[in-house]
């Protein structure tokens, strides 16, 4: 919520660094990406001043994670269209260890310190990576846990309902904090 307030303040002051600056990026893969897309849609409707994107972790890796970008044929995105500096990022990954979201977490750390994960539990690979990030005391935790526990895959089951509920709680908290100001 503090990160969103900061981004909105920049817009109000006209100090956004780039026209292509992404304010809020939600990423994941498989069913986690579907939930991320709905969350991004809700955020964009509630805060139209923000530039909110939901993007597959695989697309991010294809565009930014290699020496030669993999073209995203049929999609309005390329390596030159986005600026991730100081972007607020939420990675949605039930397991917290799926390859693309984990690699995206590592990749985006060079652009932003505002990276969070929504996962099944606190102790996941992405959580471990984010806990290792150097911070200036800005965040007590970067991990939002559904507390659903380990599952053999990311199936459409109780993990989806728990992730949707947690994203709804995050959305409500952000809205209350921002609207309170």
PDB file of C-alpha atoms in Angstrom:
ATOM      1  CA  UNK A   1       0.000   0.000   0.000  1.00  0.00           C
ATOM      2  CA  UNK A   2       2.893   2.368   0.784  1.00  0.00           C
ATOM      3  CA  UNK A   3       4.452   1.584  -2.591  1.00  0.00           C
ATOM      4  CA  UNK A   4       1.191   2.323  -4.419  1.00  0.00           C
ATOM      5  CA  UNK A   5       0.783   5.609  -2.523  1.00  0.00           C
ATOM      6  CA  UNK A   6       4.324   6.544  -3.517  1.00  0.00           C
ATOM      7  CA  UNK A   7       3.630   5.792  -7.197  1.00  0.00           C
ATOM      8  CA  UNK A   8       0.369   7.779  -7.126  1.00  0.00           C
ATOM      9  CA  UNK A   9       2.205  10.685  -5.476  1.00  0.00           C
ATOM     10  CA  UNK A  10       4.728  10.692  -8.332  1.00  0.00           C
ATOM     11  CA  UNK A  11       1.885  10.892 -10.843  1.00  0.00           C
ATOM     12  CA  UNK A  12       0.264  13.753  -8.933  1.00  0.00           C
ATOM     13  CA  UNK A  13       3.558  15.658  -8.818  1.00  0.00           C
ATOM     14  CA  UNK A  14       4.347  14.873 -12.450  1.00  0.00           C
ATOM     15  CA  UNK A  15       7.664  13.264 -11.527  1.00  0.00           C
ATOM     16  CA  UNK A  16       7.129   9.863 -13.156  1.00  0.00           C
ATOM     17  CA  UNK A  17      10.478   8.960 -14.686  1.00  0.00           C
ATOM     18  CA  UNK A  18       9.293   7.619 -18.047  1.00  0.00           C
ATOM     19  CA  UNK A  19       6.209   7.519 -20.235  1.00  0.00           C
ATOM     20  CA  UNK A  20       6.717   3.745 -20.458  1.00  0.00           C
ATOM     21  CA  UNK A  21       7.079   3.359 -16.711  1.00  0.00           C
ATOM     22  CA  UNK A  22       5.099   0.464 -15.238  1.00  0.00           C
ATOM     23  CA  UNK A  23       3.659   1.334 -11.831  1.00  0.00           C
ATOM     24  CA  UNK A  24       2.408  -2.105 -10.880  1.00  0.00           C
ATOM     25  CA  UNK A  25       3.369  -5.458 -12.417  1.00  0.00           C
ATOM     26  CA  UNK A  26       1.656  -8.690 -11.461  1.00  0.00           C
ATOM     27  CA  UNK A  27       3.204 -11.836 -12.875  1.00  0.00           C
ATOM     28  CA  UNK A  28       2.974 -15.593 -12.692  1.00  0.00           C
ATOM     29  CA  UNK A  29       2.291 -18.567 -14.913  1.00  0.00           C
ATOM     30  CA  UNK A  30      -0.487 -21.084 -15.424  1.00  0.00           C
ATOM     31  CA  UNK A  31      -3.479 -20.595 -13.111  1.00  0.00           C
ATOM     32  CA  UNK A  32      -1.493 -18.135 -11.002  1.00  0.00           C
ATOM     33  CA  UNK A  33      -1.256 -15.854 -14.048  1.00  0.00           C
ATOM     34  CA  UNK A  34      -5.027 -16.029 -14.508  1.00  0.00           C
ATOM     35  CA  UNK A  35      -5.497 -14.827 -10.918  1.00  0.00           C
ATOM     36  CA  UNK A  36      -2.821 -12.162 -11.436  1.00  0.00           C
ATOM     37  CA  UNK A  37      -4.660 -10.868 -14.517  1.00  0.00           C
ATOM     38  CA  UNK A  38      -7.900 -10.468 -12.571  1.00  0.00           C
ATOM     39  CA  UNK A  39      -6.074  -8.683  -9.743  1.00  0.00           C
ATOM     40  CA  UNK A  40      -4.426  -6.345 -12.284  1.00  0.00           C
ATOM     41  CA  UNK A  41      -7.805  -5.606 -13.844  1.00  0.00           C
ATOM     42  CA  UNK A  42      -9.286  -4.736 -10.454  1.00  0.00           C
ATOM     43  CA  UNK A  43      -6.328  -2.482  -9.588  1.00  0.00           C
ATOM     44  CA  UNK A  44      -6.478  -0.698 -12.944  1.00  0.00           C
ATOM     45  CA  UNK A  45     -10.185   0.013 -12.554  1.00  0.00           C
ATOM     46  CA  UNK A  46      -9.779   1.278  -8.994  1.00  0.00           C
ATOM     47  CA  UNK A  47      -6.678   3.372  -9.756  1.00  0.00           C
ATOM     48  CA  UNK A  48      -6.873   4.535 -13.390  1.00  0.00           C
ATOM     49  CA  UNK A  49      -3.867   6.859 -12.913  1.00  0.00           C
ATOM     50  CA  UNK A  50      -1.595   3.837 -12.430  1.00  0.00           C
ATOM     51  CA  UNK A  51      -0.068   1.892 -15.299  1.00  0.00           C
ATOM     52  CA  UNK A  52      -0.876  -1.676 -14.243  1.00  0.00           C
ATOM     53  CA  UNK A  53       0.273  -4.725 -16.230  1.00  0.00           C
ATOM     54  CA  UNK A  54      -0.243  -8.448 -15.799  1.00  0.00           C
ATOM     55  CA  UNK A  55       2.346 -10.384 -17.743  1.00  0.00           C
ATOM     56  CA  UNK A  56       3.468 -13.974 -17.946  1.00  0.00           C
ATOM     57  CA  UNK A  57       6.764 -14.625 -16.205  1.00  0.00           C
ATOM     58  CA  UNK A  58       7.836 -16.514 -19.321  1.00  0.00           C
ATOM     59  CA  UNK A  59       7.285 -13.411 -21.486  1.00  0.00           C
ATOM     60  CA  UNK A  60       9.298 -11.265 -19.075  1.00  0.00           C
ATOM     61  CA  UNK A  61      12.161 -13.750 -19.229  1.00  0.00           C
ATOM     62  CA  UNK A  62      11.932 -13.898 -23.025  1.00  0.00           C
ATOM     63  CA  UNK A  63      12.059 -10.115 -23.363  1.00  0.00           C
ATOM     64  CA  UNK A  64      14.533  -9.165 -20.647  1.00  0.00           C
ATOM     65  CA  UNK A  65      16.301 -12.298 -19.437  1.00  0.00           C
ATOM     66  CA  UNK A  66      18.495 -12.988 -22.439  1.00  0.00           C
ATOM     67  CA  UNK A  67      21.105 -11.232 -24.544  1.00  0.00           C
ATOM     68  CA  UNK A  68      18.781 -11.418 -27.548  1.00  0.00           C
ATOM     69  CA  UNK A  69      15.115 -10.823 -26.718  1.00  0.00           C
ATOM     70  CA  UNK A  70      12.589 -13.400 -27.879  1.00  0.00           C
ATOM     71  CA  UNK A  71       9.953 -11.530 -29.911  1.00  0.00           C
ATOM     72  CA  UNK A  72       6.407 -11.638 -28.552  1.00  0.00           C
ATOM     73  CA  UNK A  73       4.586 -12.037 -31.842  1.00  0.00           C
ATOM     74  CA  UNK A  74       0.950 -10.952 -31.585  1.00  0.00           C
ATOM     75  CA  UNK A  75       1.445  -9.120 -28.294  1.00  0.00           C
ATOM     76  CA  UNK A  76       1.839  -5.342 -27.913  1.00  0.00           C
ATOM     77  CA  UNK A  77       5.004  -5.688 -25.895  1.00  0.00           C
ATOM     78  CA  UNK A  78       8.694  -5.665 -26.579  1.00  0.00           C
ATOM     79  CA  UNK A  79      11.875  -5.034 -24.622  1.00  0.00           C
ATOM     80  CA  UNK A  80      11.748  -1.362 -25.554  1.00  0.00           C
ATOM     81  CA  UNK A  81       8.202  -0.648 -24.425  1.00  0.00           C
ATOM     82  CA  UNK A  82       8.492  -0.945 -20.652  1.00  0.00           C
ATOM     83  CA  UNK A  83      10.466   0.644 -17.860  1.00  0.00           C
ATOM     84  CA  UNK A  84      10.516  -1.451 -14.667  1.00  0.00           C
ATOM     85  CA  UNK A  85      12.498   1.039 -12.544  1.00  0.00           C
ATOM     86  CA  UNK A  86      10.883   1.228  -9.095  1.00  0.00           C
ATOM     87  CA  UNK A  87       7.895  -0.826 -10.281  1.00  0.00           C
ATOM     88  CA  UNK A  88       5.795  -2.497  -7.597  1.00  0.00           C
ATOM     89  CA  UNK A  89       5.885  -6.215  -8.466  1.00  0.00           C
ATOM     90  CA  UNK A  90       3.722  -9.026  -7.131  1.00  0.00           C
ATOM     91  CA  UNK A  91       4.726 -12.517  -8.210  1.00  0.00           C
ATOM     92  CA  UNK A  92       1.898 -15.016  -7.848  1.00  0.00           C
ATOM     93  CA  UNK A  93       3.150 -18.587  -7.518  1.00  0.00           C
ATOM     94  CA  UNK A  94       1.436 -21.187  -5.396  1.00  0.00           C
ATOM     95  CA  UNK A  95       4.584 -23.299  -5.073  1.00  0.00           C
ATOM     96  CA  UNK A  96       6.925 -20.327  -4.864  1.00  0.00           C
ATOM     97  CA  UNK A  97       9.448 -22.363  -6.821  1.00  0.00           C
ATOM     98  CA  UNK A  98       8.157 -22.558 -10.394  1.00  0.00           C
ATOM     99  CA  UNK A  99      11.057 -21.795 -12.749  1.00  0.00           C
ATOM    100  CA  UNK A 100       9.744 -18.721 -14.586  1.00  0.00           C
ATOM    101  CA  UNK A 101       8.407 -16.793 -11.552  1.00  0.00           C
ATOM    102  CA  UNK A 102      11.581 -17.630  -9.579  1.00  0.00           C
ATOM    103  CA  UNK A 103      13.833 -16.450 -12.425  1.00  0.00           C
ATOM    104  CA  UNK A 104      11.673 -13.338 -12.899  1.00  0.00           C
ATOM    105  CA  UNK A 105      12.111 -12.489  -9.217  1.00  0.00           C
ATOM    106  CA  UNK A 106      15.858 -12.671  -9.642  1.00  0.00           C
ATOM    107  CA  UNK A 107      15.810 -10.680 -12.901  1.00  0.00           C
ATOM    108  CA  UNK A 108      13.660  -7.797 -11.627  1.00  0.00           C
ATOM    109  CA  UNK A 109      15.773  -7.216  -8.508  1.00  0.00           C
ATOM    110  CA  UNK A 110      18.130  -5.151 -10.655  1.00  0.00           C
ATOM    111  CA  UNK A 111      15.278  -2.725 -11.474  1.00  0.00           C
ATOM    112  CA  UNK A 112      13.190  -2.481  -8.325  1.00  0.00           C
ATOM    113  CA  UNK A 113      13.236  -3.137  -4.584  1.00  0.00           C
ATOM    114  CA  UNK A 114       9.439  -3.353  -4.368  1.00  0.00           C
ATOM    115  CA  UNK A 115       9.020  -7.057  -5.130  1.00  0.00           C
ATOM    116  CA  UNK A 116       6.524  -9.240  -3.268  1.00  0.00           C
ATOM    117  CA  UNK A 117       5.321 -12.823  -3.643  1.00  0.00           C
ATOM    118  CA  UNK A 118       1.962 -14.481  -3.050  1.00  0.00           C
ATOM    119  CA  UNK A 119       2.676 -18.143  -2.323  1.00  0.00           C
ATOM    120  CA  UNK A 120       1.356 -21.131  -0.404  1.00  0.00           C
ATOM    121  CA  UNK A 121       3.681 -20.643   2.514  1.00  0.00           C
ATOM    122  CA  UNK A 122       6.377 -18.368   3.866  1.00  0.00           C
ATOM    123  CA  UNK A 123       9.315 -20.698   3.234  1.00  0.00           C
ATOM    124  CA  UNK A 124       9.445 -21.018  -0.567  1.00  0.00           C
ATOM    125  CA  UNK A 125      12.308 -20.503  -3.016  1.00  0.00           C
ATOM    126  CA  UNK A 126      11.013 -17.091  -4.115  1.00  0.00           C
ATOM    127  CA  UNK A 127      10.421 -16.160  -0.475  1.00  0.00           C
ATOM    128  CA  UNK A 128      13.981 -17.134   0.391  1.00  0.00           C
ATOM    129  CA  UNK A 129      15.281 -15.048  -2.496  1.00  0.00           C
ATOM    130  CA  UNK A 130      13.222 -12.006  -1.495  1.00  0.00           C
ATOM    131  CA  UNK A 131      14.183 -12.305   2.183  1.00  0.00           C
ATOM    132  CA  UNK A 132      17.798 -12.058   1.034  1.00  0.00           C
ATOM    133  CA  UNK A 133      17.254  -8.708  -0.679  1.00  0.00           C
ATOM    134  CA  UNK A 134      18.929  -5.753   0.958  1.00  0.00           C
ATOM    135  CA  UNK A 135      16.406  -3.277   2.239  1.00  0.00           C
ATOM    136  CA  UNK A 136      16.529  -0.013   4.049  1.00  0.00           C
ATOM    137  CA  UNK A 137      13.999  -1.250   6.595  1.00  0.00           C
ATOM    138  CA  UNK A 138      11.183  -0.355   4.213  1.00  0.00           C
ATOM    139  CA  UNK A 139       9.432  -3.733   4.342  1.00  0.00           C
ATOM    140  CA  UNK A 140       9.019  -6.058   7.269  1.00  0.00           C
ATOM    141  CA  UNK A 141       8.106  -8.870   4.884  1.00  0.00           C
ATOM    142  CA  UNK A 142       7.766  -9.310   1.161  1.00  0.00           C
ATOM    143  CA  UNK A 143       5.857 -12.579   1.432  1.00  0.00           C
ATOM    144  CA  UNK A 144       2.094 -12.991   1.436  1.00  0.00           C
ATOM    145  CA  UNK A 145       1.132 -16.560   2.330  1.00  0.00           C
ATOM    146  CA  UNK A 146      -2.147 -18.336   1.673  1.00  0.00           C
ATOM    147  CA  UNK A 147      -1.098 -20.951   4.278  1.00  0.00           C
ATOM    148  CA  UNK A 148      -2.502 -23.683   2.021  1.00  0.00           C
ATOM    149  CA  UNK A 149       0.708 -25.673   2.216  1.00  0.00           C
ATOM    150  CA  UNK A 150       2.649 -27.779  -0.244  1.00  0.00           C
ATOM    151  CA  UNK A 151       0.790 -29.299  -3.186  1.00  0.00           C
ATOM    152  CA  UNK A 152       2.245 -31.518  -5.926  1.00  0.00           C
ATOM    153  CA  UNK A 153       1.225 -29.001  -8.622  1.00  0.00           C
ATOM    154  CA  UNK A 154      -0.700 -25.767  -9.053  1.00  0.00           C
ATOM    155  CA  UNK A 155      -4.127 -27.290  -9.751  1.00  0.00           C
ATOM    156  CA  UNK A 156      -7.442 -25.502  -9.805  1.00  0.00           C
ATOM    157  CA  UNK A 157      -8.361 -26.411  -6.260  1.00  0.00           C
ATOM    158  CA  UNK A 158      -8.353 -24.931  -2.812  1.00  0.00           C
ATOM    159  CA  UNK A 159      -5.061 -23.189  -3.672  1.00  0.00           C
ATOM    160  CA  UNK A 160      -6.860 -21.067  -6.289  1.00  0.00           C
ATOM    161  CA  UNK A 161      -9.583 -20.074  -3.845  1.00  0.00           C
ATOM    162  CA  UNK A 162      -6.997 -19.224  -1.187  1.00  0.00           C
ATOM    163  CA  UNK A 163      -4.888 -17.177  -3.615  1.00  0.00           C
ATOM    164  CA  UNK A 164      -7.953 -15.299  -4.873  1.00  0.00           C
ATOM    165  CA  UNK A 165      -8.983 -14.549  -1.280  1.00  0.00           C
ATOM    166  CA  UNK A 166      -5.502 -13.296  -0.371  1.00  0.00           C
ATOM    167  CA  UNK A 167      -5.296 -11.087  -3.489  1.00  0.00           C
ATOM    168  CA  UNK A 168      -8.719  -9.683  -2.594  1.00  0.00           C
ATOM    169  CA  UNK A 169      -7.476  -8.877   0.915  1.00  0.00           C
ATOM    170  CA  UNK A 170      -4.391  -7.162  -0.542  1.00  0.00           C
ATOM    171  CA  UNK A 171      -6.592  -5.170  -2.921  1.00  0.00           C
ATOM    172  CA  UNK A 172      -8.918  -4.102  -0.103  1.00  0.00           C
ATOM    173  CA  UNK A 173      -5.993  -3.050   2.089  1.00  0.00           C
ATOM    174  CA  UNK A 174      -4.392  -1.003  -0.703  1.00  0.00           C
ATOM    175  CA  UNK A 175      -7.724   0.653  -1.469  1.00  0.00           C
ATOM    176  CA  UNK A 176      -8.363   1.511   2.189  1.00  0.00           C
ATOM    177  CA  UNK A 177      -4.881   2.940   2.729  1.00  0.00           C
ATOM    178  CA  UNK A 178      -4.896   4.992  -0.469  1.00  0.00           C
ATOM    179  CA  UNK A 179      -8.470   6.242  -0.095  1.00  0.00           C
ATOM    180  CA  UNK A 180      -7.884   7.115   3.553  1.00  0.00           C
ATOM    181  CA  UNK A 181      -5.307   9.678   2.428  1.00  0.00           C
TER     182      UNK A 181
END
